[in-house]
């Protein structure tokens, strides 16, 4: 069973009475391959400047480490995007990777466990897009062109390609505030405000 962030749990049938199919969905979820591993999909749209996309499940306690490893597949200068819930995404200028990591690392706990926050690190040139997204459901989406380096990274974390792998946000879930479990966690609004200050974003 995949180790989820403390903020996500499986709902009880009576917690989602507005869904008449909830019991059927929970049964499907029980059988689903929500486990460590990944799926990889070739890009067939010529206008998009990457050759493959991947979605990766990893135990939540190791999510940040995987993000750092995948970051090595991005160029030295990257952009950072982040957002709170469905609010407008903030996009930074390009910064050296070390500078971006210095700015986001104080919020590691919130970025890897608070489901109201999404983070994307990417570099987009005329010829190639490489992007790493930590989704609100706290698995990783990766787009790139260096497939062999990607597969090597997966092997270093003992992650394998799993046919039919599933992801937690494909099924009903209950999401709770991180501060309910970790009293010292920052409020997601404060994380966004602090990131804006760190990256020199006005407003």
PDB file of C-alpha atoms in Angstrom:
ATOM      1  CA  UNK A   1       0.000   0.000   0.000  1.00  0.00           C
ATOM      2  CA  UNK A   2       1.306   3.416  -0.950  1.00  0.00           C
ATOM      3  CA  UNK A   3       2.254   5.687   1.940  1.00  0.00           C
ATOM      4  CA  UNK A   4       0.029   8.732   1.475  1.00  0.00           C
ATOM      5  CA  UNK A   5       0.468  12.144   3.091  1.00  0.00           C
ATOM      6  CA  UNK A   6      -1.285  12.405   6.443  1.00  0.00           C
ATOM      7  CA  UNK A   7      -3.727  14.842   4.846  1.00  0.00           C
ATOM      8  CA  UNK A   8      -5.352  12.252   2.527  1.00  0.00           C
ATOM      9  CA  UNK A   9      -7.528   9.352   3.564  1.00  0.00           C
ATOM     10  CA  UNK A  10     -10.151   7.051   2.129  1.00  0.00           C
ATOM     11  CA  UNK A  11     -13.710   8.306   2.765  1.00  0.00           C
ATOM     12  CA  UNK A  12     -16.309   6.243   4.563  1.00  0.00           C
ATOM     13  CA  UNK A  13     -19.486   5.628   2.545  1.00  0.00           C
ATOM     14  CA  UNK A  14     -21.540   7.917   4.812  1.00  0.00           C
ATOM     15  CA  UNK A  15     -19.049  10.781   4.315  1.00  0.00           C
ATOM     16  CA  UNK A  16     -20.032  11.193   0.665  1.00  0.00           C
ATOM     17  CA  UNK A  17     -23.815  10.640   0.638  1.00  0.00           C
ATOM     18  CA  UNK A  18     -24.170  12.860  -2.450  1.00  0.00           C
ATOM     19  CA  UNK A  19     -22.467  10.119  -4.500  1.00  0.00           C
ATOM     20  CA  UNK A  20     -24.861   7.223  -5.021  1.00  0.00           C
ATOM     21  CA  UNK A  21     -21.991   5.243  -6.597  1.00  0.00           C
ATOM     22  CA  UNK A  22     -19.626   5.752  -3.662  1.00  0.00           C
ATOM     23  CA  UNK A  23     -19.619   2.115  -2.493  1.00  0.00           C
ATOM     24  CA  UNK A  24     -18.873   0.908  -6.022  1.00  0.00           C
ATOM     25  CA  UNK A  25     -16.056   3.453  -6.356  1.00  0.00           C
ATOM     26  CA  UNK A  26     -14.562   2.496  -2.992  1.00  0.00           C
ATOM     27  CA  UNK A  27     -14.621  -1.160  -4.031  1.00  0.00           C
ATOM     28  CA  UNK A  28     -12.829  -0.280  -7.283  1.00  0.00           C
ATOM     29  CA  UNK A  29     -10.322   1.762  -5.300  1.00  0.00           C
ATOM     30  CA  UNK A  30      -9.664  -1.198  -2.991  1.00  0.00           C
ATOM     31  CA  UNK A  31      -8.690  -3.264  -6.039  1.00  0.00           C
ATOM     32  CA  UNK A  32      -6.750  -0.463  -7.766  1.00  0.00           C
ATOM     33  CA  UNK A  33      -2.953  -0.576  -8.102  1.00  0.00           C
ATOM     34  CA  UNK A  34      -2.288   2.535  -6.010  1.00  0.00           C
ATOM     35  CA  UNK A  35       1.280   1.537  -5.254  1.00  0.00           C
ATOM     36  CA  UNK A  36       4.833   2.739  -5.724  1.00  0.00           C
ATOM     37  CA  UNK A  37       5.789   2.779  -9.383  1.00  0.00           C
ATOM     38  CA  UNK A  38       5.168   4.738 -12.557  1.00  0.00           C
ATOM     39  CA  UNK A  39       3.598   4.767 -15.974  1.00  0.00           C
ATOM     40  CA  UNK A  40       5.228   6.346 -18.985  1.00  0.00           C
ATOM     41  CA  UNK A  41       3.468   7.599 -22.105  1.00  0.00           C
ATOM     42  CA  UNK A  42       5.148   8.586 -25.393  1.00  0.00           C
ATOM     43  CA  UNK A  43       4.260  12.034 -26.684  1.00  0.00           C
ATOM     44  CA  UNK A  44       2.434  11.802 -30.016  1.00  0.00           C
ATOM     45  CA  UNK A  45       1.674  15.513 -30.408  1.00  0.00           C
ATOM     46  CA  UNK A  46       4.437  17.033 -32.509  1.00  0.00           C
ATOM     47  CA  UNK A  47       3.742  20.578 -31.323  1.00  0.00           C
ATOM     48  CA  UNK A  48       4.700  19.636 -27.738  1.00  0.00           C
ATOM     49  CA  UNK A  49       8.446  19.766 -27.208  1.00  0.00           C
ATOM     50  CA  UNK A  50       9.030  16.640 -25.104  1.00  0.00           C
ATOM     51  CA  UNK A  51       9.158  12.967 -26.044  1.00  0.00           C
ATOM     52  CA  UNK A  52       7.459  11.343 -23.047  1.00  0.00           C
ATOM     53  CA  UNK A  53       5.351  11.979 -19.979  1.00  0.00           C
ATOM     54  CA  UNK A  54       5.405   9.976 -16.756  1.00  0.00           C
ATOM     55  CA  UNK A  55       3.289   9.792 -13.635  1.00  0.00           C
ATOM     56  CA  UNK A  56       5.028   8.479 -10.531  1.00  0.00           C
ATOM     57  CA  UNK A  57       3.750   7.197  -7.207  1.00  0.00           C
ATOM     58  CA  UNK A  58       6.261   7.133  -4.380  1.00  0.00           C
ATOM     59  CA  UNK A  59       5.868   6.848  -0.611  1.00  0.00           C
ATOM     60  CA  UNK A  60       5.246  10.347   0.690  1.00  0.00           C
ATOM     61  CA  UNK A  61       8.269  10.288   2.996  1.00  0.00           C
ATOM     62  CA  UNK A  62      10.478   9.909  -0.095  1.00  0.00           C
ATOM     63  CA  UNK A  63       8.684  12.370  -2.393  1.00  0.00           C
ATOM     64  CA  UNK A  64      11.073  15.273  -1.819  1.00  0.00           C
ATOM     65  CA  UNK A  65      14.115  13.074  -2.457  1.00  0.00           C
ATOM     66  CA  UNK A  66      12.660  11.904  -5.771  1.00  0.00           C
ATOM     67  CA  UNK A  67      11.912  15.490  -6.736  1.00  0.00           C
ATOM     68  CA  UNK A  68      15.545  16.442  -6.048  1.00  0.00           C
ATOM     69  CA  UNK A  69      16.808  13.518  -8.135  1.00  0.00           C
ATOM     70  CA  UNK A  70      14.546  14.355 -11.081  1.00  0.00           C
ATOM     71  CA  UNK A  71      15.638  17.970 -10.854  1.00  0.00           C
ATOM     72  CA  UNK A  72      19.054  16.846 -12.143  1.00  0.00           C
ATOM     73  CA  UNK A  73      17.341  16.101 -15.478  1.00  0.00           C
ATOM     74  CA  UNK A  74      16.388  19.770 -15.865  1.00  0.00           C
ATOM     75  CA  UNK A  75      18.709  22.503 -17.162  1.00  0.00           C
ATOM     76  CA  UNK A  76      20.653  24.646 -14.711  1.00  0.00           C
ATOM     77  CA  UNK A  77      18.252  27.599 -15.088  1.00  0.00           C
ATOM     78  CA  UNK A  78      14.616  26.845 -14.245  1.00  0.00           C
ATOM     79  CA  UNK A  79      11.276  28.505 -13.608  1.00  0.00           C
ATOM     80  CA  UNK A  80       9.080  27.817 -10.628  1.00  0.00           C
ATOM     81  CA  UNK A  81       5.264  27.781 -10.668  1.00  0.00           C
ATOM     82  CA  UNK A  82       3.060  27.356  -7.636  1.00  0.00           C
ATOM     83  CA  UNK A  83      -0.583  27.766  -6.765  1.00  0.00           C
ATOM     84  CA  UNK A  84      -3.100  27.495  -3.930  1.00  0.00           C
ATOM     85  CA  UNK A  85      -6.150  25.343  -4.731  1.00  0.00           C
ATOM     86  CA  UNK A  86      -7.651  26.574  -7.985  1.00  0.00           C
ATOM     87  CA  UNK A  87      -6.259  30.073  -7.588  1.00  0.00           C
ATOM     88  CA  UNK A  88      -4.179  31.717 -10.260  1.00  0.00           C
ATOM     89  CA  UNK A  89      -0.780  30.126 -10.768  1.00  0.00           C
ATOM     90  CA  UNK A  90       2.265  32.241  -9.918  1.00  0.00           C
ATOM     91  CA  UNK A  91       5.141  31.949 -12.427  1.00  0.00           C
ATOM     92  CA  UNK A  92       8.599  33.156 -11.507  1.00  0.00           C
ATOM     93  CA  UNK A  93      11.473  34.272 -13.675  1.00  0.00           C
ATOM     94  CA  UNK A  94      14.293  31.838 -14.471  1.00  0.00           C
ATOM     95  CA  UNK A  95      16.725  31.246 -11.600  1.00  0.00           C
ATOM     96  CA  UNK A  96      19.652  28.871 -11.058  1.00  0.00           C
ATOM     97  CA  UNK A  97      18.471  25.561  -9.620  1.00  0.00           C
ATOM     98  CA  UNK A  98      20.407  26.125  -6.386  1.00  0.00           C
ATOM     99  CA  UNK A  99      18.641  29.439  -5.882  1.00  0.00           C
ATOM    100  CA  UNK A 100      15.201  27.912  -6.482  1.00  0.00           C
ATOM    101  CA  UNK A 101      15.915  25.102  -4.029  1.00  0.00           C
ATOM    102  CA  UNK A 102      17.093  27.598  -1.421  1.00  0.00           C
ATOM    103  CA  UNK A 103      13.790  29.464  -1.764  1.00  0.00           C
ATOM    104  CA  UNK A 104      11.427  26.463  -1.702  1.00  0.00           C
ATOM    105  CA  UNK A 105      13.211  24.128   0.738  1.00  0.00           C
ATOM    106  CA  UNK A 106      11.933  25.856   3.920  1.00  0.00           C
ATOM    107  CA  UNK A 107       8.437  24.778   2.788  1.00  0.00           C
ATOM    108  CA  UNK A 108       9.319  21.160   2.022  1.00  0.00           C
ATOM    109  CA  UNK A 109       6.827  19.830   4.581  1.00  0.00           C
ATOM    110  CA  UNK A 110       3.928  21.863   3.196  1.00  0.00           C
ATOM    111  CA  UNK A 111       4.769  21.315  -0.488  1.00  0.00           C
ATOM    112  CA  UNK A 112       4.912  17.535  -0.042  1.00  0.00           C
ATOM    113  CA  UNK A 113       1.905  17.096   2.266  1.00  0.00           C
ATOM    114  CA  UNK A 114      -0.543  20.000   1.954  1.00  0.00           C
ATOM    115  CA  UNK A 115      -3.001  19.101  -0.796  1.00  0.00           C
ATOM    116  CA  UNK A 116      -4.014  22.696  -1.407  1.00  0.00           C
ATOM    117  CA  UNK A 117      -0.535  23.447  -2.798  1.00  0.00           C
ATOM    118  CA  UNK A 118       0.866  22.559  -6.210  1.00  0.00           C
ATOM    119  CA  UNK A 119       4.470  23.058  -7.340  1.00  0.00           C
ATOM    120  CA  UNK A 120       6.011  22.922 -10.808  1.00  0.00           C
ATOM    121  CA  UNK A 121       9.671  23.290 -11.784  1.00  0.00           C
ATOM    122  CA  UNK A 122      10.441  23.551 -15.485  1.00  0.00           C
ATOM    123  CA  UNK A 123      12.611  24.847 -18.297  1.00  0.00           C
ATOM    124  CA  UNK A 124      11.169  25.600 -21.731  1.00  0.00           C
ATOM    125  CA  UNK A 125      13.447  26.376 -24.660  1.00  0.00           C
ATOM    126  CA  UNK A 126      12.687  26.691 -28.367  1.00  0.00           C
ATOM    127  CA  UNK A 127      13.331  22.966 -28.797  1.00  0.00           C
ATOM    128  CA  UNK A 128      12.522  21.270 -25.522  1.00  0.00           C
ATOM    129  CA  UNK A 129      10.315  21.329 -22.445  1.00  0.00           C
ATOM    130  CA  UNK A 130      11.355  19.549 -19.257  1.00  0.00           C
ATOM    131  CA  UNK A 131       8.864  19.814 -16.394  1.00  0.00           C
ATOM    132  CA  UNK A 132       8.447  18.323 -12.936  1.00  0.00           C
ATOM    133  CA  UNK A 133       5.108  18.762 -11.149  1.00  0.00           C
ATOM    134  CA  UNK A 134       4.276  17.865  -7.558  1.00  0.00           C
ATOM    135  CA  UNK A 135       0.507  17.512  -7.870  1.00  0.00           C
ATOM    136  CA  UNK A 136      -2.003  18.424  -5.141  1.00  0.00           C
ATOM    137  CA  UNK A 137      -2.495  14.673  -4.555  1.00  0.00           C
ATOM    138  CA  UNK A 138       1.284  14.437  -3.971  1.00  0.00           C
ATOM    139  CA  UNK A 139       2.499  12.268  -6.784  1.00  0.00           C
ATOM    140  CA  UNK A 140       4.841  13.480  -9.524  1.00  0.00           C
ATOM    141  CA  UNK A 141       4.212  14.211 -13.177  1.00  0.00           C
ATOM    142  CA  UNK A 142       7.321  14.496 -15.323  1.00  0.00           C
ATOM    143  CA  UNK A 143       7.716  15.537 -18.963  1.00  0.00           C
ATOM    144  CA  UNK A 144      11.033  15.349 -20.790  1.00  0.00           C
ATOM    145  CA  UNK A 145      13.119  13.872 -23.588  1.00  0.00           C
ATOM    146  CA  UNK A 146      16.037  12.121 -21.865  1.00  0.00           C
ATOM    147  CA  UNK A 147      14.258   8.828 -21.298  1.00  0.00           C
ATOM    148  CA  UNK A 148      17.325   6.778 -20.373  1.00  0.00           C
ATOM    149  CA  UNK A 149      18.300   9.205 -17.596  1.00  0.00           C
ATOM    150  CA  UNK A 150      14.713   9.169 -16.366  1.00  0.00           C
ATOM    151  CA  UNK A 151      14.650   5.361 -16.253  1.00  0.00           C
ATOM    152  CA  UNK A 152      17.988   5.342 -14.445  1.00  0.00           C
ATOM    153  CA  UNK A 153      16.503   7.681 -11.830  1.00  0.00           C
ATOM    154  CA  UNK A 154      13.516   5.358 -11.424  1.00  0.00           C
ATOM    155  CA  UNK A 155      15.836   2.377 -10.917  1.00  0.00           C
ATOM    156  CA  UNK A 156      17.801   4.250  -8.266  1.00  0.00           C
ATOM    157  CA  UNK A 157      14.565   4.523  -6.248  1.00  0.00           C
ATOM    158  CA  UNK A 158      13.573   0.892  -6.999  1.00  0.00           C
ATOM    159  CA  UNK A 159      10.550   2.153  -8.920  1.00  0.00           C
ATOM    160  CA  UNK A 160       9.243   0.024 -11.783  1.00  0.00           C
ATOM    161  CA  UNK A 161       6.765   0.589 -14.569  1.00  0.00           C
ATOM    162  CA  UNK A 162       3.460  -0.950 -13.487  1.00  0.00           C
ATOM    163  CA  UNK A 163       0.750  -1.699 -16.065  1.00  0.00           C
ATOM    164  CA  UNK A 164      -2.570  -0.402 -14.775  1.00  0.00           C
ATOM    165  CA  UNK A 165      -1.034   1.681 -11.998  1.00  0.00           C
ATOM    166  CA  UNK A 166      -3.602   4.028 -10.423  1.00  0.00           C
ATOM    167  CA  UNK A 167      -3.340   7.363  -8.651  1.00  0.00           C
ATOM    168  CA  UNK A 168      -5.128   8.568  -5.544  1.00  0.00           C
ATOM    169  CA  UNK A 169      -6.961  11.439  -7.257  1.00  0.00           C
ATOM    170  CA  UNK A 170      -8.729   9.024  -9.614  1.00  0.00           C
ATOM    171  CA  UNK A 171     -10.983   8.039  -6.727  1.00  0.00           C
ATOM    172  CA  UNK A 172     -12.973   9.827  -4.009  1.00  0.00           C
ATOM    173  CA  UNK A 173     -10.811  10.976  -1.114  1.00  0.00           C
ATOM    174  CA  UNK A 174     -11.022  13.060   2.029  1.00  0.00           C
ATOM    175  CA  UNK A 175      -8.462  15.862   2.259  1.00  0.00           C
ATOM    176  CA  UNK A 176      -7.783  17.542   5.586  1.00  0.00           C
ATOM    177  CA  UNK A 177      -5.614  20.526   6.592  1.00  0.00           C
ATOM    178  CA  UNK A 178      -1.995  19.725   7.384  1.00  0.00           C
ATOM    179  CA  UNK A 179      -2.174  21.804  10.572  1.00  0.00           C
ATOM    180  CA  UNK A 180      -4.701  19.295  11.960  1.00  0.00           C
ATOM    181  CA  UNK A 181      -1.852  16.766  12.151  1.00  0.00           C
ATOM    182  CA  UNK A 182       1.220  18.987  12.454  1.00  0.00           C
ATOM    183  CA  UNK A 183       0.499  22.059  14.564  1.00  0.00           C
ATOM    184  CA  UNK A 184       3.721  23.772  13.468  1.00  0.00           C
ATOM    185  CA  UNK A 185       2.893  23.493   9.745  1.00  0.00           C
ATOM    186  CA  UNK A 186       2.471  26.807   7.939  1.00  0.00           C
ATOM    187  CA  UNK A 187      -0.904  27.759   6.570  1.00  0.00           C
ATOM    188  CA  UNK A 188      -0.940  27.303   2.767  1.00  0.00           C
ATOM    189  CA  UNK A 189      -1.765  31.004   2.316  1.00  0.00           C
ATOM    190  CA  UNK A 190       1.371  31.864   4.287  1.00  0.00           C
ATOM    191  CA  UNK A 191       3.461  29.533   2.120  1.00  0.00           C
ATOM    192  CA  UNK A 192       2.281  31.320  -1.034  1.00  0.00           C
ATOM    193  CA  UNK A 193       2.962  34.723   0.553  1.00  0.00           C
ATOM    194  CA  UNK A 194       6.445  33.644   1.627  1.00  0.00           C
ATOM    195  CA  UNK A 195       7.262  32.190  -1.795  1.00  0.00           C
ATOM    196  CA  UNK A 196       6.096  35.412  -3.439  1.00  0.00           C
ATOM    197  CA  UNK A 197       8.470  37.370  -1.194  1.00  0.00           C
ATOM    198  CA  UNK A 198      11.352  34.972  -1.844  1.00  0.00           C
ATOM    199  CA  UNK A 199      10.932  35.194  -5.620  1.00  0.00           C
ATOM    200  CA  UNK A 200      10.257  38.937  -5.676  1.00  0.00           C
ATOM    201  CA  UNK A 201       6.654  38.587  -6.852  1.00  0.00           C
ATOM    202  CA  UNK A 202       4.516  41.665  -6.236  1.00  0.00           C
ATOM    203  CA  UNK A 203       0.973  41.411  -4.926  1.00  0.00           C
TER     204      UNK A 203
END
